[in-house]
CSV table of C-alpha atoms in Angstrom, one decimal:
chain,number,residue,atom,x,y,z
A,1,MET,CA,-45.8,82.8,-40.5
A,2,ARG,CA,-41.8,82.2,-40.6
A,3,VAL,CA,-40.2,79.0,-40.0
A,4,GLY,CA,-37.1,78.1,-39.9
A,5,VAL,CA,-35.6,74.8,-42.4
A,6,PHE,CA,-33.0,73.1,-40.3
A,7,GLY,CA,-31.5,70.9,-42.6
A,8,ALA,CA,-31.3,71.5,-46.9
A,9,GLY,CA,-31.2,67.8,-47.6
A,10,TYR,CA,-33.9,66.1,-50.0
A,11,ILE,CA,-36.7,66.7,-47.1
A,12,GLY,CA,-35.2,70.2,-46.0
A,13,LEU,CA,-35.3,72.1,-49.0
A,14,VAL,CA,-38.1,69.8,-50.6
A,15,THR,CA,-40.6,71.1,-47.4
A,16,GLY,CA,-38.6,74.8,-47.2
A,17,ALA,CA,-40.1,75.9,-50.7
A,18,CYS,CA,-43.2,74.0,-50.4
A,19,LEU,CA,-43.4,76.1,-47.2
A,20,ALA,CA,-42.6,79.1,-49.0
A,21,ALA,CA,-45.4,79.0,-51.9
A,22,LEU,CA,-48.4,78.6,-49.3
A,23,GLY,CA,-47.1,81.9,-48.4
A,24,HIS,CA,-44.4,81.3,-45.5
A,25,ARG,CA,-41.2,83.1,-44.8
A,26,VAL,CA,-38.6,80.7,-45.0
A,27,VAL,CA,-35.0,80.2,-43.5
A,28,VAL,CA,-33.1,77.1,-44.3
A,29,ARG,CA,-30.8,76.7,-42.6
A,30,ASP,CA,-27.1,73.9,-43.6
A,31,ILE,CA,-23.6,73.4,-42.3
A,32,VAL,CA,-22.3,72.5,-45.6
A,33,PRO,CA,-20.7,75.6,-47.0
A,34,GLU,CA,-20.7,74.5,-50.2
A,35,ARG,CA,-24.2,73.5,-49.9
A,36,VAL,CA,-25.6,77.0,-49.0
A,37,ASP,CA,-23.0,78.7,-52.4
A,38,MET,CA,-24.9,76.8,-54.9
A,39,LEU,CA,-28.7,78.1,-53.6
A,40,ASN,CA,-28.2,81.2,-52.9
A,41,ALA,CA,-26.6,80.8,-56.8
A,42,GLY,CA,-29.5,79.7,-57.6
A,43,GLN,CA,-28.0,76.2,-58.4
A,44,ILE,CA,-29.8,73.3,-56.8
A,45,PRO,CA,-27.5,70.6,-55.1
A,46,ILE,CA,-29.8,67.7,-55.9
A,47,TYR,CA,-31.8,66.1,-58.8
A,48,GLU,CA,-35.9,66.1,-57.9
A,49,PRO,CA,-38.1,67.0,-60.6
A,50,GLY,CA,-39.9,70.4,-59.4
A,51,LEU,CA,-38.2,71.7,-57.1
A,52,GLU,CA,-35.5,74.3,-59.1
A,53,ASP,CA,-38.7,75.6,-60.6
A,54,LEU,CA,-40.6,76.0,-56.5
A,55,ILE,CA,-37.6,77.9,-55.5
A,56,ARG,CA,-37.3,80.1,-58.4
A,57,ASP,CA,-41.1,81.0,-58.4
A,58,HIS,CA,-40.0,81.7,-54.6
A,59,ARG,CA,-37.2,82.9,-53.5
A,60,ASP,CA,-38.5,86.3,-52.1
A,61,ARG,CA,-39.7,84.2,-49.7
A,62,LEU,CA,-35.9,82.4,-49.4
A,63,THR,CA,-32.7,82.5,-47.3
A,64,PHE,CA,-30.5,80.3,-47.3
A,65,THR,CA,-27.5,80.6,-44.6
A,66,LEU,CA,-25.1,78.8,-42.7
A,67,ASP,CA,-25.5,80.8,-39.3
A,68,ALA,CA,-28.1,79.3,-36.5
A,69,ALA,CA,-29.4,82.2,-35.6
A,70,CYS,CA,-30.2,83.9,-38.5
A,71,ALA,CA,-32.4,80.9,-39.3
A,72,LEU,CA,-34.0,81.7,-35.7
A,73,ASP,CA,-34.2,85.7,-35.7
A,74,GLY,CA,-37.8,86.1,-36.0
A,75,THR,CA,-39.2,82.6,-36.3
A,76,ASP,CA,-42.3,81.5,-35.2
A,77,VAL,CA,-42.3,77.6,-35.9
A,78,ALA,CA,-38.3,75.7,-36.1
A,79,TYR,CA,-38.5,72.6,-38.3
A,80,ILE,CA,-36.0,69.9,-38.2
A,81,CYS,CA,-35.4,68.2,-40.8
A,82,VAL,CA,-31.8,66.2,-41.0
A,83,ASP,CA,-30.6,63.3,-41.5
A,84,THR,CA,-30.9,59.9,-39.4
A,85,PRO,CA,-28.6,57.7,-40.6
A,86,PRO,CA,-28.1,53.8,-39.2
A,87,THR,CA,-25.4,53.1,-37.0
A,88,ALA,CA,-23.6,49.6,-36.6
A,89,SER,CA,-26.7,48.3,-34.6
A,90,GLY,CA,-29.3,49.4,-37.2
A,91,ASP,CA,-30.3,52.3,-34.7
A,92,ALA,CA,-31.0,55.8,-36.3
A,93,ASP,CA,-28.4,57.8,-35.1
A,94,LEU,CA,-29.8,61.1,-33.7
A,95,SER,CA,-26.6,63.0,-33.8
A,96,ARG,CA,-28.0,65.8,-35.5
A,97,VAL,CA,-31.0,66.2,-34.1
A,98,TRP,CA,-29.4,66.5,-30.7
A,99,SER,CA,-26.9,69.4,-32.7
A,100,VAL,CA,-30.2,71.1,-33.8
A,101,VAL,CA,-32.2,71.2,-30.4
A,102,ALA,CA,-28.5,72.3,-29.2
A,103,ASP,CA,-28.9,75.3,-31.7
A,104,LEU,CA,-32.5,76.1,-29.9
A,105,THR,CA,-31.4,76.9,-26.8
A,106,GLY,CA,-32.7,80.3,-25.8
A,107,ALA,CA,-34.9,80.9,-28.6
A,108,GLY,CA,-37.7,81.7,-26.7
A,109,HIS,CA,-39.5,83.7,-29.1
A,110,LEU,CA,-40.6,79.9,-31.0
A,111,LYS,CA,-44.1,79.1,-31.1
A,112,ALA,CA,-43.3,74.9,-31.7
A,113,VAL,CA,-40.7,73.3,-32.9
A,114,VAL,CA,-41.2,70.6,-35.5
A,115,LEU,CA,-39.6,67.0,-35.5
A,116,LYS,CA,-40.0,66.2,-39.3
A,117,SER,CA,-37.0,63.8,-40.5
A,118,THR,CA,-37.3,60.2,-39.5
A,119,VAL,CA,-36.4,58.5,-35.8
A,120,PRO,CA,-37.1,56.3,-33.7
A,121,VAL,CA,-40.8,56.0,-31.6
A,122,GLY,CA,-39.6,58.0,-28.1
A,123,THR,CA,-37.2,60.2,-29.4
A,124,GLY,CA,-40.5,63.3,-28.9
A,125,GLU,CA,-40.4,62.6,-25.6
A,126,LYS,CA,-36.8,63.1,-25.0
A,127,VAL,CA,-36.8,66.5,-27.2
A,128,ARG,CA,-39.8,67.2,-24.9
A,129,ARG,CA,-37.8,67.2,-22.1
A,130,ALA,CA,-34.5,69.0,-23.5
A,131,LEU,CA,-36.6,71.5,-24.2
A,132,ASP,CA,-37.8,72.1,-20.9
A,133,ALA,CA,-34.5,71.7,-19.4
A,134,ALA,CA,-33.6,74.9,-21.7
A,135,GLY,CA,-36.3,76.8,-20.3
A,136,LEU,CA,-38.5,76.5,-23.4
A,137,ALA,CA,-41.2,74.5,-21.8
A,138,HIS,CA,-43.6,77.5,-23.4
A,139,VAL,CA,-42.8,76.5,-26.8
A,140,GLY,CA,-44.2,73.5,-28.4
A,141,TYR,CA,-43.3,70.5,-29.9
A,142,ALA,CA,-45.1,67.7,-32.2
A,143,ALA,CA,-43.8,65.5,-34.6
A,144,ASN,CA,-44.8,66.2,-38.5
A,145,PRO,CA,-43.8,62.7,-40.5
A,146,GLU,CA,-42.7,62.8,-44.4
A,147,PHE,CA,-43.9,61.2,-46.8
A,148,THR,CA,-42.5,62.3,-50.1
A,149,ALA,CA,-41.1,59.8,-52.6
A,150,GLU,CA,-38.3,61.0,-54.0
A,151,GLY,CA,-38.6,62.0,-57.6
A,152,ARG,CA,-42.3,63.3,-56.4
A,153,ALA,CA,-40.8,65.2,-53.5
A,154,VAL,CA,-42.6,68.4,-54.3
A,155,GLU,CA,-46.7,66.9,-55.4
A,156,ASP,CA,-46.3,64.6,-52.4
A,157,PHE,CA,-45.8,67.5,-50.4
A,158,LEU,CA,-48.5,69.5,-52.1
A,159,ARG,CA,-51.0,67.2,-52.7
A,160,PRO,CA,-50.4,64.4,-49.5
A,161,ASP,CA,-53.0,61.5,-49.1
A,162,ARG,CA,-52.5,63.1,-45.6
A,163,VAL,CA,-50.6,65.5,-43.8
A,164,VAL,CA,-49.9,63.8,-40.6
A,165,VAL,CA,-49.4,65.7,-37.1
A,166,GLY,CA,-48.6,63.9,-33.4
A,167,SER,CA,-48.7,66.6,-30.6
A,168,TYR,CA,-48.8,67.0,-27.3
A,169,ASP,CA,-51.4,69.8,-26.9
A,170,GLU,CA,-54.6,70.7,-29.5
A,171,ALA,CA,-53.0,74.3,-29.7
A,172,THR,CA,-49.2,73.3,-30.5
A,173,ALA,CA,-51.5,70.3,-32.9
A,174,GLN,CA,-53.7,73.5,-34.7
A,175,LEU,CA,-50.4,75.5,-35.3
A,176,VAL,CA,-49.0,72.7,-37.2
A,177,ALA,CA,-52.0,71.8,-39.3
A,178,GLY,CA,-52.4,75.5,-39.9
A,179,LEU,CA,-49.0,75.5,-41.3
A,180,HIS,CA,-50.1,73.4,-44.7
A,181,ASP,CA,-53.4,75.8,-45.6
A,182,GLY,CA,-53.5,75.4,-49.0
A,183,VAL,CA,-51.8,71.3,-49.1
A,184,ASP,CA,-54.5,69.7,-50.6
A,185,GLY,CA,-54.5,66.3,-48.6
A,186,PRO,CA,-56.9,65.5,-45.2
A,187,VAL,CA,-54.6,66.5,-42.0
A,188,GLU,CA,-54.6,64.0,-39.4
A,189,ILE,CA,-54.0,64.7,-35.6
A,190,MET,CA,-52.7,61.9,-33.1
A,191,THR,CA,-50.9,61.2,-30.4
A,192,VAL,CA,-46.8,62.2,-30.6
A,193,PRO,CA,-46.2,58.0,-30.6
A,194,SER,CA,-48.0,56.8,-33.0
A,195,ALA,CA,-46.8,59.8,-35.4
A,196,GLU,CA,-44.1,58.3,-35.3
A,197,MET,CA,-44.7,55.1,-35.7
A,198,VAL,CA,-46.9,56.0,-38.1
A,199,LYS,CA,-43.7,56.8,-40.8
A,200,LEU,CA,-41.3,53.6,-39.6
A,201,ALA,CA,-44.8,51.1,-40.1
A,202,ALA,CA,-45.7,52.9,-43.9
A,203,ASN,CA,-42.3,52.2,-44.8
A,204,ALA,CA,-42.2,48.4,-44.0
A,205,LEU,CA,-45.2,47.6,-45.2
A,206,LEU,CA,-44.2,49.1,-48.6
A,207,ALA,CA,-41.0,47.2,-48.6
A,208,THR,CA,-42.7,44.2,-47.2
A,209,LYS,CA,-44.7,44.2,-50.5
A,210,ILE,CA,-42.2,44.9,-52.9
A,211,THR,CA,-40.2,41.8,-51.3
A,212,PHE,CA,-42.7,39.6,-51.3
A,213,ILE,CA,-43.7,40.0,-55.1
A,214,ASN,CA,-40.2,39.5,-55.1
A,215,GLU,CA,-41.2,36.4,-53.5
A,216,ILE,CA,-43.8,35.5,-55.8
A,217,ALA,CA,-41.5,36.5,-59.1
A,218,ALA,CA,-39.3,34.0,-57.8
A,219,VAL,CA,-42.0,31.0,-57.5
A,220,CYS,CA,-43.1,32.0,-61.0
A,221,GLU,CA,-39.5,31.6,-62.6
A,222,LYS,CA,-39.8,28.3,-61.6
A,223,THR,CA,-43.6,27.5,-62.2
A,224,GLY,CA,-43.4,28.8,-65.9
A,225,ALA,CA,-46.2,32.4,-64.3
A,226,ASP,CA,-45.4,35.1,-65.5
A,227,VAL,CA,-44.8,38.2,-62.4
A,228,VAL,CA,-46.5,40.5,-64.9
A,229,GLU,CA,-49.5,39.3,-65.4
A,230,VAL,CA,-50.1,37.4,-61.2
A,231,ALA,CA,-49.9,41.2,-60.0
A,232,ARG,CA,-51.9,42.7,-62.4
A,233,ALA,CA,-54.7,41.2,-61.9
A,234,VAL,CA,-53.8,40.3,-57.9
A,235,GLY,CA,-53.4,44.3,-57.6
A,236,MET,CA,-57.1,44.9,-59.4
A,237,ASP,CA,-58.8,43.6,-55.9
A,238,HIS,CA,-59.8,46.6,-54.1
A,239,ARG,CA,-58.7,44.9,-51.0
A,240,LEU,CA,-54.8,45.3,-52.3
A,241,GLY,CA,-54.5,47.9,-55.0
A,242,PRO,CA,-51.9,47.5,-57.3
A,243,HIS,CA,-49.1,49.6,-55.6
A,244,PHE,CA,-45.9,48.7,-55.0
A,245,LEU,CA,-46.6,44.7,-56.5
A,246,LYS,CA,-43.7,45.3,-58.8
A,247,ALA,CA,-40.8,43.1,-59.2
A,248,GLY,CA,-37.5,44.0,-59.9
A,249,LEU,CA,-34.1,44.0,-58.2
A,250,GLY,CA,-35.5,45.1,-54.9
A,251,TYR,CA,-36.1,48.5,-53.0
A,252,GLY,CA,-33.0,51.0,-52.3
A,253,GLY,CA,-32.6,55.0,-51.7
A,254,SER,CA,-32.8,56.9,-48.1
A,255,CYS,CA,-35.5,55.2,-47.2
A,256,PHE,CA,-36.8,52.1,-47.1
A,257,PRO,CA,-33.7,50.2,-46.3
A,258,LYS,CA,-32.9,52.4,-43.0
A,259,ASP,CA,-36.2,52.9,-42.1
A,260,SER,CA,-37.2,49.0,-42.0
A,261,ARG,CA,-33.3,48.2,-40.1
A,262,ALA,CA,-34.5,50.7,-37.3
A,263,LEU,CA,-37.8,50.1,-37.1
A,264,ARG,CA,-36.4,46.5,-36.5
A,265,ALA,CA,-33.8,47.9,-34.4
A,266,MET,CA,-35.9,49.0,-32.5
A,267,ALA,CA,-38.4,46.5,-32.1
A,268,SER,CA,-35.1,44.3,-30.9
A,269,ASN,CA,-34.7,46.9,-28.4
A,270,SER,CA,-38.3,46.5,-26.8
A,271,GLY,CA,-37.3,42.8,-26.8
A,272,TYR,CA,-39.7,41.9,-30.0
A,273,PRO,CA,-38.2,39.8,-32.7
A,274,PHE,CA,-39.4,41.7,-35.7
A,275,GLN,CA,-39.1,38.5,-37.9
A,276,MET,CA,-40.5,38.9,-40.6
A,277,LEU,CA,-39.3,42.2,-41.4
A,278,SER,CA,-35.8,40.8,-40.7
A,279,ALA,CA,-37.1,38.0,-43.1
A,280,VAL,CA,-38.2,40.9,-46.5
A,281,ILE,CA,-34.5,42.8,-45.6
A,282,GLU,CA,-32.9,39.5,-45.9
A,283,VAL,CA,-34.8,38.4,-49.1
A,284,ASN,CA,-34.7,42.4,-50.4
A,285,ASP,CA,-31.0,41.8,-49.7
A,286,LEU,CA,-30.8,38.9,-52.3
A,287,GLN,CA,-32.2,40.1,-54.9
A,288,PRO,CA,-29.5,41.8,-56.6
A,289,ARG,CA,-27.4,39.0,-56.3
A,290,ARG,CA,-29.7,36.6,-57.4
A,291,ALA,CA,-29.8,38.7,-61.1
A,292,VAL,CA,-25.7,38.4,-61.7
A,293,GLN,CA,-26.2,34.3,-60.8
A,294,ARG,CA,-29.1,34.2,-63.6
A,295,VAL,CA,-26.7,36.0,-65.9
A,296,LYS,CA,-23.9,34.2,-64.9
A,297,GLN,CA,-25.7,30.9,-65.6
A,298,GLU,CA,-26.9,31.8,-68.5
A,299,LEU,CA,-23.8,33.1,-70.1
A,300,GLY,CA,-21.2,30.2,-69.0
A,301,GLY,CA,-19.5,32.4,-66.3
A,302,LEU,CA,-18.5,35.6,-65.9
A,303,GLU,CA,-14.1,35.7,-65.6
A,304,GLY,CA,-13.3,38.0,-69.0
A,305,ARG,CA,-16.8,38.3,-69.5
A,306,ARG,CA,-17.8,42.8,-70.2
A,307,VAL,CA,-21.4,43.6,-68.8
A,308,ALA,CA,-22.9,47.7,-69.0
A,309,LEU,CA,-25.8,48.3,-66.0
A,310,LEU,CA,-28.4,51.0,-68.1
A,311,GLY,CA,-29.3,53.0,-65.1
A,312,LEU,CA,-27.6,53.2,-61.8
A,313,THR,CA,-29.6,55.0,-59.4
A,314,PHE,CA,-32.0,53.5,-56.8
A,315,LYS,CA,-35.4,54.8,-59.2
A,316,PRO,CA,-35.9,57.3,-61.8
A,317,ASP,CA,-36.3,60.6,-61.2
A,318,THR,CA,-33.7,61.1,-59.0
A,319,ASP,CA,-29.9,61.1,-58.9
A,320,ASP,CA,-29.9,59.5,-55.3
A,321,MET,CA,-27.4,56.6,-55.5
A,322,ARG,CA,-27.9,56.0,-51.6
A,323,GLU,CA,-28.7,51.9,-51.4
A,324,ALA,CA,-29.0,51.5,-55.0
A,325,PRO,CA,-29.1,48.1,-56.2
A,326,SER,CA,-26.7,48.9,-59.1
A,327,ALA,CA,-23.6,48.8,-56.2
A,328,VAL,CA,-24.2,45.2,-55.8
A,329,ILE,CA,-24.7,44.5,-59.1
A,330,ALA,CA,-22.0,45.8,-60.3
A,331,SER,CA,-19.8,44.7,-57.3
A,332,ARG,CA,-20.7,40.9,-57.5
A,333,LEU,CA,-20.2,41.6,-61.3
A,334,LEU,CA,-15.8,42.8,-60.7
A,335,ALA,CA,-15.6,40.6,-58.1
A,336,GLU,CA,-17.0,37.6,-60.7
A,337,GLY,CA,-13.3,39.2,-62.6
A,338,CYS,CA,-16.5,41.2,-65.3
A,339,GLU,CA,-15.6,44.8,-66.9
A,340,VAL,CA,-18.1,46.4,-66.0
A,341,THR,CA,-19.9,50.1,-67.9
A,342,GLY,CA,-22.2,52.0,-65.9
A,343,TRP,CA,-24.7,54.5,-68.0
A,344,ASP,CA,-27.7,56.6,-66.0
A,345,PRO,CA,-28.2,60.2,-67.2
A,346,MET,CA,-28.0,61.9,-63.5
A,347,ALA,CA,-26.3,59.6,-61.6
A,348,ARG,CA,-24.2,62.0,-59.0
A,349,LEU,CA,-21.6,58.5,-58.0
A,350,PRO,CA,-19.7,58.5,-55.3
A,351,THR,CA,-16.3,58.1,-56.1
A,352,THR,CA,-15.4,54.6,-54.0
A,353,ASP,CA,-15.2,51.0,-54.6
A,354,PRO,CA,-16.8,49.9,-56.7
A,355,TRP,CA,-17.7,53.2,-59.0
A,356,THR,CA,-14.0,53.8,-58.8
A,357,ARG,CA,-13.8,50.2,-61.6
A,358,VAL,CA,-16.9,50.9,-63.2
A,359,ARG,CA,-16.3,53.3,-66.6
A,360,ARG,CA,-19.1,55.8,-67.4
A,361,ALA,CA,-20.8,56.2,-70.5
A,362,LYS,CA,-22.4,59.2,-72.3
A,363,THR,CA,-25.1,57.1,-74.2
A,364,VAL,CA,-27.2,53.5,-74.1
A,365,ALA,CA,-25.1,52.8,-77.1
A,366,GLU,CA,-22.0,53.5,-75.6
A,367,ALA,CA,-22.5,51.2,-72.7
A,368,ALA,CA,-23.0,48.4,-75.2
A,369,GLU,CA,-20.6,48.4,-76.5
A,370,ASP,CA,-18.8,45.1,-77.3
A,371,CYS,CA,-21.0,44.0,-74.1
A,372,ASP,CA,-22.0,40.4,-74.1
A,373,ALA,CA,-24.8,41.1,-71.5
A,374,LEU,CA,-27.3,44.6,-70.2
A,375,ILE,CA,-28.8,44.4,-67.0
A,376,VAL,CA,-32.1,46.8,-66.7
A,377,VAL,CA,-31.0,48.1,-63.2
A,378,THR,CA,-33.3,51.6,-63.4
A,379,GLU,CA,-36.5,52.3,-65.6
A,380,TRP,CA,-35.6,55.0,-66.6
A,381,SER,CA,-37.4,56.7,-69.7
A,382,ASP,CA,-35.2,57.0,-71.5
A,383,LEU,CA,-34.7,53.7,-72.5
A,384,GLN,CA,-38.5,53.6,-74.1
A,385,ASP,CA,-36.4,56.0,-76.8
A,386,THR,CA,-33.3,54.5,-77.4
A,387,ASP,CA,-32.1,53.3,-80.6
A,388,TRP,CA,-32.3,49.3,-79.8
A,389,ALA,CA,-30.7,48.3,-83.2
A,390,GLU,CA,-27.8,50.3,-82.8
A,391,VAL,CA,-27.4,48.5,-79.7
A,392,ALA,CA,-27.4,45.2,-80.7
A,393,GLU,CA,-25.0,45.9,-84.0
A,394,ARG,CA,-22.4,47.3,-80.8
A,395,MET,CA,-22.6,44.1,-79.0
A,396,ARG,CA,-20.4,41.2,-78.6
A,397,GLY,CA,-23.5,39.5,-76.9
A,398,ARG,CA,-27.3,39.5,-77.7
A,399,LEU,CA,-28.2,39.3,-73.2
A,400,LEU,CA,-30.5,41.7,-71.9
A,401,TYR,CA,-31.6,41.3,-68.6
A,402,ASP,CA,-34.7,43.5,-67.5
A,403,GLY,CA,-34.4,43.9,-63.4
A,404,ARG,CA,-37.4,46.0,-63.7
A,405,ASN,CA,-39.3,44.4,-66.9
A,406,ALA,CA,-39.9,47.9,-67.9
A,407,LEU,CA,-39.0,46.7,-72.1
A,408,ASP,CA,-41.3,45.6,-74.8
A,409,ARG,CA,-39.4,41.9,-74.7
A,410,GLU,CA,-41.0,41.4,-77.8
A,411,ARG,CA,-39.3,43.9,-80.1
A,412,LEU,CA,-36.1,42.9,-78.8
A,413,SER,CA,-36.1,39.9,-79.8
A,414,ALA,CA,-37.0,40.5,-82.9
A,415,LEU,CA,-34.3,42.2,-82.8
A,416,GLY,CA,-31.6,39.4,-81.6
A,417,PHE,CA,-32.2,40.3,-78.0
A,418,ARG,CA,-31.8,36.6,-75.6
A,419,CYS,CA,-34.0,38.8,-72.6
A,420,MET,CA,-34.5,37.6,-69.6
A,421,ALA,CA,-36.0,39.1,-66.7
A,422,VAL,CA,-37.7,39.3,-63.0
A,423,GLY,CA,-40.2,36.7,-62.5
A,424,ARG,CA,-41.2,35.8,-66.3
A,425,ALA,CA,-39.5,33.5,-69.2
A,426,THR,CA,-37.1,33.6,-71.2
A,427,VAL,CA,-37.4,35.2,-74.5
């Protein structure tokens, strides 16, 4: 089929590239000239493992444009893949969705419009009414939420746990399901509201698992239990599983924080106070601050200290800084009078505070120069290959706070480090 993808961000680029890999002809439209120019020049504006190769290998079926008419010319299916950032109230900002819907006016040749962006339950009904009002009542509508994690988005699209399709009619549901022929995963067909809720519910549950194990970690610190041992044994229970039971500095990124707040706001707007989700959000907001407080107590104060943050992105294998715990940690350290250095192999640092006041180092050893303490914020695999003996020699102090429980504490202790971690005893 011919597919027009509106939005060339994480969702749109992965969707477009993967649909091209499945044999469809795809036109990806974006409104940022610099991004479209990069893509047409063979450059990828985001870091996502496997995406650059996928786009290069299927470039004969991929086109990038600024022109909405070009993206709709002869197109069978239009995918809406724009972002839905939070508003001041926590609700999802749907302005970009409505901008694309407006662009579809007059595209009577379309067979279906598919919304892949994360939206509140009930959005589909509003889009359906808008399409009807624009004379597109014959065009099908489907909700097809994405479940791709940054760092493995291509794998998640092509080999998913499930493909969710919500539609108002069977023909449209089968059409969208057919677009995924070749994908190694089951297709779940349901109503549009259910499909919209699946995405929000899944992210909220994953966020809850992360927050729960972080709460257990806090109790472990008070009682002498080891959260790594606890989580490993708990995760062996087939009813629970090991996924997302890893204590750390809290969740970040473009999905969990935004979608948790959006679900809470949607529930509140509907008259239901989602108290458990409110607690999840509150605990997560506190998690990076707890790390700073523990380092402060260990050092006997932060005024005049030098601290290096190892890893800045919200997770490894991405360059994404959205809602990264490192921003909270850096801001708190600076507020306490610290000098802060940061290292990360891929981060696209914003040109805003606190990053304008953080010196960026090219290597871990350079970041550690004359530091009193190191804080592991992101568990990049590079840290496993680091020459920690050299790092120790360059430091002024020897405190290392492993915020991801990613390093071999016994080996580091033997090199003279005092190792603190989340939910574990200091060694």
